[in-house]
GROMACS .gro file of C-alpha atoms in nm:
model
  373
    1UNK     CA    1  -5.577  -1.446  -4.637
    2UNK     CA    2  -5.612  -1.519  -4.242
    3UNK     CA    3  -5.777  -1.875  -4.232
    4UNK     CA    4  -6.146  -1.907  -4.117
    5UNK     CA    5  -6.264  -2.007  -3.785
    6UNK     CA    6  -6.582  -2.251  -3.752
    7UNK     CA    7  -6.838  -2.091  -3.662
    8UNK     CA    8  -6.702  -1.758  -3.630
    9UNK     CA    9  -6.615  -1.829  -3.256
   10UNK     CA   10  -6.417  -1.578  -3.080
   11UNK     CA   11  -6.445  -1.351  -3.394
   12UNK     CA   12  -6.537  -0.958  -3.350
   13UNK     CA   13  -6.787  -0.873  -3.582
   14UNK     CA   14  -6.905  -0.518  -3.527
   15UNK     CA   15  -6.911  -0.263  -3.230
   16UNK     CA   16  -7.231  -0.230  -3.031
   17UNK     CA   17  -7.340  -0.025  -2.755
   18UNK     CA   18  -7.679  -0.243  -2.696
   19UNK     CA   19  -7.526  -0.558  -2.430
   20UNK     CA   20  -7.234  -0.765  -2.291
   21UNK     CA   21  -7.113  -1.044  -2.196
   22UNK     CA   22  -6.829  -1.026  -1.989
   23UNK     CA   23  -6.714  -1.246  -1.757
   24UNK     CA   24  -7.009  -1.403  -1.752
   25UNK     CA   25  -7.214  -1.095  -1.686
   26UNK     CA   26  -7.440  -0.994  -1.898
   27UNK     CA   27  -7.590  -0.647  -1.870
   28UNK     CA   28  -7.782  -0.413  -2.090
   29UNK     CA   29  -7.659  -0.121  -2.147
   30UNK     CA   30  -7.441  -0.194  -1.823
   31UNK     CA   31  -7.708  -0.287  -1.631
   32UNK     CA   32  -7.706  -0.629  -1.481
   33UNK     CA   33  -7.947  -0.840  -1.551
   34UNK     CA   34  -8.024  -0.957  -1.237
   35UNK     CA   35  -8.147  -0.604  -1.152
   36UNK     CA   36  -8.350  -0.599  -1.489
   37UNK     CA   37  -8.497  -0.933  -1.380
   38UNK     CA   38  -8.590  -0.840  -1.031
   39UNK     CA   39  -8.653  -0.457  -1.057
   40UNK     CA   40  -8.788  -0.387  -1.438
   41UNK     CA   41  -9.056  -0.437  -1.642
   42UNK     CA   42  -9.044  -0.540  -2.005
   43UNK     CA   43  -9.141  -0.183  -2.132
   44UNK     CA   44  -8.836  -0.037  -1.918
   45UNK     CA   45  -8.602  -0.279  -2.106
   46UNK     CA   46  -8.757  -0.211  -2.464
   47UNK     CA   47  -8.648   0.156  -2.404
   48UNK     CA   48  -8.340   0.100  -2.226
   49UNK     CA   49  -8.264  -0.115  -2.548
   50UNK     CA   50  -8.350   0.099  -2.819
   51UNK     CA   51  -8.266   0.420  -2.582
   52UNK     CA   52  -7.947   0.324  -2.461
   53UNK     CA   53  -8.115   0.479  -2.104
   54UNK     CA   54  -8.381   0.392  -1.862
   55UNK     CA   55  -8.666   0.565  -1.877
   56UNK     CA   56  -8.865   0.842  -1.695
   57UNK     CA   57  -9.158   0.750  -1.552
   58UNK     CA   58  -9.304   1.012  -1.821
   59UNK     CA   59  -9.134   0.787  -2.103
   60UNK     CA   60  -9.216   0.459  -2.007
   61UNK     CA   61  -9.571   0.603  -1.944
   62UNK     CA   62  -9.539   0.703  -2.337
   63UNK     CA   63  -9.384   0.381  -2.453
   64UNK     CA   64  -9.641   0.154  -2.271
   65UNK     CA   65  -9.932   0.360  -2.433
   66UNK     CA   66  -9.776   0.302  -2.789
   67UNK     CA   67  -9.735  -0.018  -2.734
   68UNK     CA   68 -10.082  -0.096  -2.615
   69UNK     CA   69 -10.223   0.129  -2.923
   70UNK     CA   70 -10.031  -0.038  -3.176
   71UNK     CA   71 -10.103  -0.422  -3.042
   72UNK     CA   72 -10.389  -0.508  -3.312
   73UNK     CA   73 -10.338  -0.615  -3.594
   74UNK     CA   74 -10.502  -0.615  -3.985
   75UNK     CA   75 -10.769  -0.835  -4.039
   76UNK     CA   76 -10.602  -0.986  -4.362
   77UNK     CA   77 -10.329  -1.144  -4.111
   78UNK     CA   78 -10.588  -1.269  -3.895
   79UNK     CA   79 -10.716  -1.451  -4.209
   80UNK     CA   80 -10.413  -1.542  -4.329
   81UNK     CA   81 -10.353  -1.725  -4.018
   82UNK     CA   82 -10.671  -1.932  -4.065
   83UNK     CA   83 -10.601  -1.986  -4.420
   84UNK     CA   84 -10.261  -2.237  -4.306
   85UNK     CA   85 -10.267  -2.620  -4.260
   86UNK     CA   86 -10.265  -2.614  -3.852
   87UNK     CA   87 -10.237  -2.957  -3.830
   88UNK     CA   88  -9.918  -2.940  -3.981
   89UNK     CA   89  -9.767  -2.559  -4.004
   90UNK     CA   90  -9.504  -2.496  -3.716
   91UNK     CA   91  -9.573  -2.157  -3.504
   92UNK     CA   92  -9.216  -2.055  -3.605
   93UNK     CA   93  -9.343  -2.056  -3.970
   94UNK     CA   94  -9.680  -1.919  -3.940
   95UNK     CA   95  -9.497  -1.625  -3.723
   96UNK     CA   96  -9.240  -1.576  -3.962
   97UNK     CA   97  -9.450  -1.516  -4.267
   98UNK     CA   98  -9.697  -1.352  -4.030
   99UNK     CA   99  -9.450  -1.034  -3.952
  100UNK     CA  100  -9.322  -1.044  -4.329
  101UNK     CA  101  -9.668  -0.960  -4.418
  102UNK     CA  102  -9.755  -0.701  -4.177
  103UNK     CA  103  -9.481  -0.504  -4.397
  104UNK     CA  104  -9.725  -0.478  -4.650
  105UNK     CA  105  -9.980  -0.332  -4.439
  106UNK     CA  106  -9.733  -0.058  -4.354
  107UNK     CA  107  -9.740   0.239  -4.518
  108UNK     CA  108  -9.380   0.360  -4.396
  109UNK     CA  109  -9.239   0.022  -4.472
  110UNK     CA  110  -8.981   0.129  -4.709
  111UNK     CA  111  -8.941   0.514  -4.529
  112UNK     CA  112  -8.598   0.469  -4.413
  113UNK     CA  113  -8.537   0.793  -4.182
  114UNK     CA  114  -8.519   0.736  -3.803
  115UNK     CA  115  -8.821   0.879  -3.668
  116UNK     CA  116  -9.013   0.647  -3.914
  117UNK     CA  117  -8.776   0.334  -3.846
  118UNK     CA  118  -8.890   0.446  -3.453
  119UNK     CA  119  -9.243   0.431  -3.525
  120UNK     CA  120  -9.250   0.098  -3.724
  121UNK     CA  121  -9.002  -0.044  -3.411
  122UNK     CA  122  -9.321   0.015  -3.172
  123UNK     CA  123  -9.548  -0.153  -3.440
  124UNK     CA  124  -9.380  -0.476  -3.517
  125UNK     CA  125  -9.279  -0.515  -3.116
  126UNK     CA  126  -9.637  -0.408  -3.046
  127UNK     CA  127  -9.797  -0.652  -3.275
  128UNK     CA  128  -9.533  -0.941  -3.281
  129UNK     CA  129  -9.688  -1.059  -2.942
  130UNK     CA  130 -10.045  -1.052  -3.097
  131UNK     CA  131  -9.974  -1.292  -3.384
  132UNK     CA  132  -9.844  -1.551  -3.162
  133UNK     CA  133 -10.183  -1.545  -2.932
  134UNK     CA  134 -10.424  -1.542  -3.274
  135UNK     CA  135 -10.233  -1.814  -3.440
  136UNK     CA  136 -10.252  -1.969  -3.069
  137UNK     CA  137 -10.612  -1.951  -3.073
  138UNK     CA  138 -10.705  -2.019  -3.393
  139UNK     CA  139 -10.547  -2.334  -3.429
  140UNK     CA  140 -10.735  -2.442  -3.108
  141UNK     CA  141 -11.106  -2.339  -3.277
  142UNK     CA  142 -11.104  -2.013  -3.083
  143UNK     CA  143 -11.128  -1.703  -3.200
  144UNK     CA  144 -10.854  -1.388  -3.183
  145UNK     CA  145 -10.897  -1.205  -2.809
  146UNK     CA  146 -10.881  -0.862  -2.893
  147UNK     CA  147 -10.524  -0.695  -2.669
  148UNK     CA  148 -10.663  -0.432  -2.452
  149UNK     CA  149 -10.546  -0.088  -2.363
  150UNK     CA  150 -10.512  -0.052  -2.011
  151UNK     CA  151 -10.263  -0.364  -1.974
  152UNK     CA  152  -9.948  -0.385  -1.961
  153UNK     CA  153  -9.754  -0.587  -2.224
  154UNK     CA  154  -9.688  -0.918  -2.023
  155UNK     CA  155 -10.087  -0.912  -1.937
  156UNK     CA  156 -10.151  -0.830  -2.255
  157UNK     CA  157  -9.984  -1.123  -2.400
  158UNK     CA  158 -10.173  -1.366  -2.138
  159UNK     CA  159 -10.473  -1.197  -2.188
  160UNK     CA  160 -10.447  -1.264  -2.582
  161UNK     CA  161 -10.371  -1.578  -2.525
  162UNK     CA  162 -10.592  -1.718  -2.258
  163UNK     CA  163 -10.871  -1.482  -2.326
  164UNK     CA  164 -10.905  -1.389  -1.953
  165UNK     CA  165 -10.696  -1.139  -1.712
  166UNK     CA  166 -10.400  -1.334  -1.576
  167UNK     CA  167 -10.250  -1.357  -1.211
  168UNK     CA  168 -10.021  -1.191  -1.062
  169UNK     CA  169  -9.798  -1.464  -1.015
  170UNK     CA  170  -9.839  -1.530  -1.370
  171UNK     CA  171  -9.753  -1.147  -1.511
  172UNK     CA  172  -9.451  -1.156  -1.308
  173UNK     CA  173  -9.368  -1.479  -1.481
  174UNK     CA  174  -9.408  -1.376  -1.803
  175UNK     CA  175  -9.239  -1.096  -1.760
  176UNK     CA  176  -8.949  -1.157  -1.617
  177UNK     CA  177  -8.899  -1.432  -1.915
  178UNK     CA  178  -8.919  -1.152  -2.154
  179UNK     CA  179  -8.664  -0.936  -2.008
  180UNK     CA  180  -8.422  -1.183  -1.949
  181UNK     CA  181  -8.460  -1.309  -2.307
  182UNK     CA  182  -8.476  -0.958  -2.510
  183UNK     CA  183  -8.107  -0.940  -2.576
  184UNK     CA  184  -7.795  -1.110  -2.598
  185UNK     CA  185  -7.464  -0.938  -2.757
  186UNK     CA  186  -7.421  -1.072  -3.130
  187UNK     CA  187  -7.678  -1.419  -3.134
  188UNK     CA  188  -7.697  -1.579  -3.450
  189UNK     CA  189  -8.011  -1.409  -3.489
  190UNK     CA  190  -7.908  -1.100  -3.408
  191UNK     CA  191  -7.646  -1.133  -3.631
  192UNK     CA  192  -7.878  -1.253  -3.937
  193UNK     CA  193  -8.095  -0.944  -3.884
  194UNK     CA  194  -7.767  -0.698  -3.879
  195UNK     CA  195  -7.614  -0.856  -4.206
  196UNK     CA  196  -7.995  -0.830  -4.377
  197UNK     CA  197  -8.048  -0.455  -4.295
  198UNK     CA  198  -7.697  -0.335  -4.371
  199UNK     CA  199  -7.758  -0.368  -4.721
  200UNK     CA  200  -8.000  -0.124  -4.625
  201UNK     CA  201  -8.361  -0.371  -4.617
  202UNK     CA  202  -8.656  -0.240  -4.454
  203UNK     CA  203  -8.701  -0.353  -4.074
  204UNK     CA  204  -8.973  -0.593  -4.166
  205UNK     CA  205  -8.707  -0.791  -4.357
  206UNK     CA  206  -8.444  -0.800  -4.105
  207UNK     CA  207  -8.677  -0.913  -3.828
  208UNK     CA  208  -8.822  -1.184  -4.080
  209UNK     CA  209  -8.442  -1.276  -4.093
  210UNK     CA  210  -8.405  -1.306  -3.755
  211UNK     CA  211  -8.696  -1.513  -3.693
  212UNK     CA  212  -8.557  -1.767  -3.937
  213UNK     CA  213  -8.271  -1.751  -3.831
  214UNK     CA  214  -8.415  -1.856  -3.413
  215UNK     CA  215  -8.629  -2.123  -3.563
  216UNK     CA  216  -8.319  -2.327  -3.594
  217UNK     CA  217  -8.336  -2.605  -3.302
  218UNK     CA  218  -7.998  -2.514  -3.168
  219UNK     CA  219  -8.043  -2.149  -3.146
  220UNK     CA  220  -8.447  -2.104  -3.064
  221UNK     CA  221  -8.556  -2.433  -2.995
  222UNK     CA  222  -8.426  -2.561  -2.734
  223UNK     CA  223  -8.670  -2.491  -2.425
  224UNK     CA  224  -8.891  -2.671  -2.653
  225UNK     CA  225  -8.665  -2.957  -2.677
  226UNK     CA  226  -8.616  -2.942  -2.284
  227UNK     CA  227  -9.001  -2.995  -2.207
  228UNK     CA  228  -8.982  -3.273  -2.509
  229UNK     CA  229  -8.715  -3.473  -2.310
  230UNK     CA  230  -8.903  -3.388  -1.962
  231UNK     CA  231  -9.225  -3.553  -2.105
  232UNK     CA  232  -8.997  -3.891  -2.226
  233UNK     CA  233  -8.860  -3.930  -1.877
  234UNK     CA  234  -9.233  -3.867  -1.735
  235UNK     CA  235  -9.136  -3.934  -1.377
  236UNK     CA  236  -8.847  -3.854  -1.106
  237UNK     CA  237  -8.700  -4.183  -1.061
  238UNK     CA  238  -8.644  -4.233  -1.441
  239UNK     CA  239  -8.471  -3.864  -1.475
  240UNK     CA  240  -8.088  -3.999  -1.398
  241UNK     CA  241  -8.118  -4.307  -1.560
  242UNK     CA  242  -8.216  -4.163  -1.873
  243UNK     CA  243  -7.940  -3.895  -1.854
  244UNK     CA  244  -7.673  -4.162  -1.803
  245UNK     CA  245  -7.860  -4.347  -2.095
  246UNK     CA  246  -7.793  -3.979  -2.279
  247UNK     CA  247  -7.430  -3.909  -2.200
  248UNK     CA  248  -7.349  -4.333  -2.244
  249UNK     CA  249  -7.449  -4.188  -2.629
  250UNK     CA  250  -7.270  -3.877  -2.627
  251UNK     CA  251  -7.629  -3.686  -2.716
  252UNK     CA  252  -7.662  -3.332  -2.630
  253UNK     CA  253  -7.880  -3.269  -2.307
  254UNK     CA  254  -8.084  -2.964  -2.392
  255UNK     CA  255  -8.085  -2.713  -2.178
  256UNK     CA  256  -7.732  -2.768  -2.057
  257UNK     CA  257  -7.449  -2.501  -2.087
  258UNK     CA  258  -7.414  -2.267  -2.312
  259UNK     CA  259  -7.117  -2.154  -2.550
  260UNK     CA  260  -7.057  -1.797  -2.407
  261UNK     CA  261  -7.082  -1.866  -2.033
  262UNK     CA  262  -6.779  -2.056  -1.885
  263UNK     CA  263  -6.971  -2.050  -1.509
  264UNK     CA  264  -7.294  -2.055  -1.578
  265UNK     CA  265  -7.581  -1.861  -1.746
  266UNK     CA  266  -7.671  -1.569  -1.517
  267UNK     CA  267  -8.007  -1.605  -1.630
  268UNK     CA  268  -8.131  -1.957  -1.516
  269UNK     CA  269  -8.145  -1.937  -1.166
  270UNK     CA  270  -8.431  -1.628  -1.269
  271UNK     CA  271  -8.659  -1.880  -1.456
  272UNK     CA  272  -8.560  -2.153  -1.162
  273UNK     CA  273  -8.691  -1.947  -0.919
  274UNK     CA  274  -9.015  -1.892  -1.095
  275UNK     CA  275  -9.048  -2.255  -1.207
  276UNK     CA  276  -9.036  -2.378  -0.837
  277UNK     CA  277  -9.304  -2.105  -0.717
  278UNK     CA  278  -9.537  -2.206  -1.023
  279UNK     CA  279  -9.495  -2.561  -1.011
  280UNK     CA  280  -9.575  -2.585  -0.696
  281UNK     CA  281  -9.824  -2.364  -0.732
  282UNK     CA  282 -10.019  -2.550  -0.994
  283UNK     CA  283  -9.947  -2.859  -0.822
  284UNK     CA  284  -9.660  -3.007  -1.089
  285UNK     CA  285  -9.349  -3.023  -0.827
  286UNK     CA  286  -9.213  -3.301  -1.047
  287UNK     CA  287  -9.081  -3.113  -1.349
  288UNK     CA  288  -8.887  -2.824  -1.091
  289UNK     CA  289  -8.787  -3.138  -0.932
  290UNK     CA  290  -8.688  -3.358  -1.241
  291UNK     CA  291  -8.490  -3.030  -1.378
  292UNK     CA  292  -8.287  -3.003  -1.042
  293UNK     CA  293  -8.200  -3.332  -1.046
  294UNK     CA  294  -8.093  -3.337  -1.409
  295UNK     CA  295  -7.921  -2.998  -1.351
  296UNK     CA  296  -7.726  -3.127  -1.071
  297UNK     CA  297  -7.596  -3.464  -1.238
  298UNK     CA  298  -7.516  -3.295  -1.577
  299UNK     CA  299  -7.322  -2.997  -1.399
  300UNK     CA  300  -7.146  -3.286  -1.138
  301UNK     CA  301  -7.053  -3.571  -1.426
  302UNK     CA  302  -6.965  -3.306  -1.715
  303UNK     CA  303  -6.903  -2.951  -1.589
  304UNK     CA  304  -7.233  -2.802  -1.774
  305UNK     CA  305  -7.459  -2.598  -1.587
  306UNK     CA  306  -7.811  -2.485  -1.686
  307UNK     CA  307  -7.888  -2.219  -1.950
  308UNK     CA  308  -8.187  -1.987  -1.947
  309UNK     CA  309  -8.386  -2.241  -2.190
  310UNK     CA  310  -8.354  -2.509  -1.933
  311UNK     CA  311  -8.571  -2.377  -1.673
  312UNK     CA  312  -8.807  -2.114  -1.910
  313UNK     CA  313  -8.967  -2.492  -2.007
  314UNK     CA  314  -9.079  -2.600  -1.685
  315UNK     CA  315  -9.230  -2.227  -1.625
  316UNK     CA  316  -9.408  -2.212  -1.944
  317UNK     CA  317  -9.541  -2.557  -1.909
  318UNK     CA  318  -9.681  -2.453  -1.574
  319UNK     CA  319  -9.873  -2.171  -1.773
  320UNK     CA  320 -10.043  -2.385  -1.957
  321UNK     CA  321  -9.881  -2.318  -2.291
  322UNK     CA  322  -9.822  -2.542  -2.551
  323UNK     CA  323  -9.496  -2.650  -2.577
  324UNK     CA  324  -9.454  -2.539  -2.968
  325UNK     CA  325  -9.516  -2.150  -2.891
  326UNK     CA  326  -9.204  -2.179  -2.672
  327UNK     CA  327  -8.947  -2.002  -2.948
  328UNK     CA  328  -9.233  -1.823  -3.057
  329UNK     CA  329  -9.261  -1.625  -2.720
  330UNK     CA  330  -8.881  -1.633  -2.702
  331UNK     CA  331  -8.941  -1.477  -3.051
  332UNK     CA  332  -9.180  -1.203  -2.900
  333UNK     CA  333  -8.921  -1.133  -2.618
  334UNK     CA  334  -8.599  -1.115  -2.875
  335UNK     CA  335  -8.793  -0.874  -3.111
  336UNK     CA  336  -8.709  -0.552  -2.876
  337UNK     CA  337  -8.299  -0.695  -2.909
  338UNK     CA  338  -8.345  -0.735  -3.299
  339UNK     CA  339  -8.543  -0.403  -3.360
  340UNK     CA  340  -8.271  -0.260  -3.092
  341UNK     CA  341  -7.981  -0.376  -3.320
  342UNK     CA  342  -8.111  -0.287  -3.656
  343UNK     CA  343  -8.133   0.011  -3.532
  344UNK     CA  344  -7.774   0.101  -3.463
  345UNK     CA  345  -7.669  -0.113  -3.736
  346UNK     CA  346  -7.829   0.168  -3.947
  347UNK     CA  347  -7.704   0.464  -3.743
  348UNK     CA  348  -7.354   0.341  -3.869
  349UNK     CA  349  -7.376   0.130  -4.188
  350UNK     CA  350  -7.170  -0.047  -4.393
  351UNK     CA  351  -7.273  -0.336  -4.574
  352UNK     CA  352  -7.146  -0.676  -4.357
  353UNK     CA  353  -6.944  -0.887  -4.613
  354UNK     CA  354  -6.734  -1.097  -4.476
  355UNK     CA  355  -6.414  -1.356  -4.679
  356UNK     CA  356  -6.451  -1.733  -4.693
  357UNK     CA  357  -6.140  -1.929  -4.639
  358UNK     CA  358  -6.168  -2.137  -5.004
  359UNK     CA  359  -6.066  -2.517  -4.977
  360UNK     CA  360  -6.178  -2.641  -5.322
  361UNK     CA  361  -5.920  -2.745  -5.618
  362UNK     CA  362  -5.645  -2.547  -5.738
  363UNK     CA  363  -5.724  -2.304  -6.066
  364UNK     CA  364  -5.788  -2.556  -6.359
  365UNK     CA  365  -5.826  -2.564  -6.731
  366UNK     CA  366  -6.140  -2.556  -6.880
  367UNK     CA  367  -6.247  -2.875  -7.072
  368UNK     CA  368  -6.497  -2.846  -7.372
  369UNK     CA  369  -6.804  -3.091  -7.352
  370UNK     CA  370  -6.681  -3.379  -7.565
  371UNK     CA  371  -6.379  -3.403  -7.419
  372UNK     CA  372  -6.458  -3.434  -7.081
  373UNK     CA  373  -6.427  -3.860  -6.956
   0.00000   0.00000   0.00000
């Protein structure tokens, strides 16, 4: 048997036609990202993803009025939500068994023929985005903002959230975090929801899998973790010394490189770009400022540049959002990728099974209870 490799690095798990990374480009579909993330709206890329096309302006009219209609969801979830321990209960978890119950609310959960698995893809990426701004809300004493259906799905979202109509400034930032984080080739997430739905699970399941799988702190947590270590160093002076303090202890520094990219992730400077205009918008220069400083050192004293996380914490925190709903809304973003995956991974099936390279003791003889010492 060929011997295992850790982490199944460099291995070639399935074919997809969904996105790449090559050469440090990624692209969905073949398009670039950085014409996704200057040119196209979240909708766009939800079709292009589960499409394999852009759409017409007669399609993405179509798609952004299912999406709109689809963005409320049953009152049971609402109460379920309320019925948690919010002091305690992380979003990742409340989300998680959130979307495994809407699957009970769905009548076509277990209807397995495309059109339906189509229909049920607009629901859960429809609604997804609504749990995380109830469970937002209701842990802070407010209630659910019902979405509304002349918005878009980034205004939506903010809307939800914040319970008034966003800013420009604010849509575009929003937006442009969701396209740039909706896909990426064969994540560990994306790979836990392929190897749950080829044994032929419903969708609910294999995005319930995937969001368990992102809840892990070194797949989905780490913008989190990035605004965590921005709030210990607290001002600009202190950002250096507390990196060299870091690398002296050979810990991680969150936010920095990334396993796929040799040169850099081609989706930072995106979210860098939107963290300087909002931070100096809303008057918080020193995190944009920190973050360059920090990215600079790190890439000068160890070769590792920024990934997307690094910079998506700084533009969140300048939108007022609390720092836990950070995977979450990577969650809502990552949904269309998942939902785009299980998708073909059901057009062309076969059950994901892969060997395991055994290291335990040679075959040995059984030894009856009394005699063993």
């Amino acid at each position: 048997m060929t011997t295992s490799t850790k982490g199944l690095e460099g291995i070639v798990a399935t074919q997809s036609s969904i996105s790449s990374i090559i050469d440090d480009q990624l692209s969905y579909v073949g398009y670039k990202i950085d014409d996704l993330a200057v040119k196209s709206s979240f909708e766009e890329v939800i079709y292009l993803l589960w499409n394999l096309k852009l759409p017409t302006e007669d399609e993405l009219a179509r798609i952004k009025t299912e999406l709109a209609e689809n963005m409320e969801i049953p009152n049971a979830v609402i109460e379920h939500l309320r019925s948690y321990d919010l002091s305690t209960v992380h979003p990742m978890a409340a989300l998680r068994t959130a979307v495994s119950l809407l699957g009970l609310y769905d009548s076509e959960a277990d209807v397995m023929d495309p059109e339906a698995n189509k229909r049920k893809a607009i629901r859960i990426q429809a609604k997804i985005a609504t749990i995380v701004a109830a469970f937002s809300r209701i842990r802070n004493g407010q209630d659910p903002v019902k979405p509304k259906k002349n918005l878009g799905y980034a205004e939506n979202f903010l809307y939800m959230l914040n319970g008034k109509e966003a800013e420009d400034i604010e849509i575009e930032a929003i937006n442009k975090a969701l396209v740039l984080h909706a896909d990426h080739e064969l994540n560990a997430s994306t790979f836990t929801a392929r190897v749950c739905v080829a044994t032929l699970s419903d969708i609910y399941s294999g995005i319930t899998a995937a969001i368990s799988a992102l809840k892990g702190p070194l797949h989905g947590g780490a913008n989190e973790n990035v605004m965590k270590m921005l709030t210990e160093i607290g001002e600009e002076e202190n950002a250096i010394p507390y990196i060299e303090e870091k690398l002296k202890n050979k810990e991680k520094i969150m936010g920095m490189g990334h396993r796929v990219y040799q040169n850099g992730d081609p989706r930072a400077k995106h979210l860098k770009k939107m963290s300087e205009e909002l931070t100096k918008l809303t008057g918080q220069e020193k995190w944009y400022n920190m973050s360059v400083e920090i990215e600079e050192y790190v890439k000068e004293s160890k070769g590792l540049p920024a990934n997307v996380d690094f910079y998506s914490a700084s533009v969140y925190h300048s939108l007022g959002i609390d720092h836990d709903l950070f995977t979450p809304i990577f969650a809502v973003s990552r949904t269309s990728g998942w939902l785009a995956h299980i998708l073909e991974q059901y057009d062309n099936n076969r059950l994901i099974r892969p060997r395991a390279e055994y290291t335990g003791p040679e075959l040995q003889d059984y030894v009856e209870l009394p005699q063993r010492g």
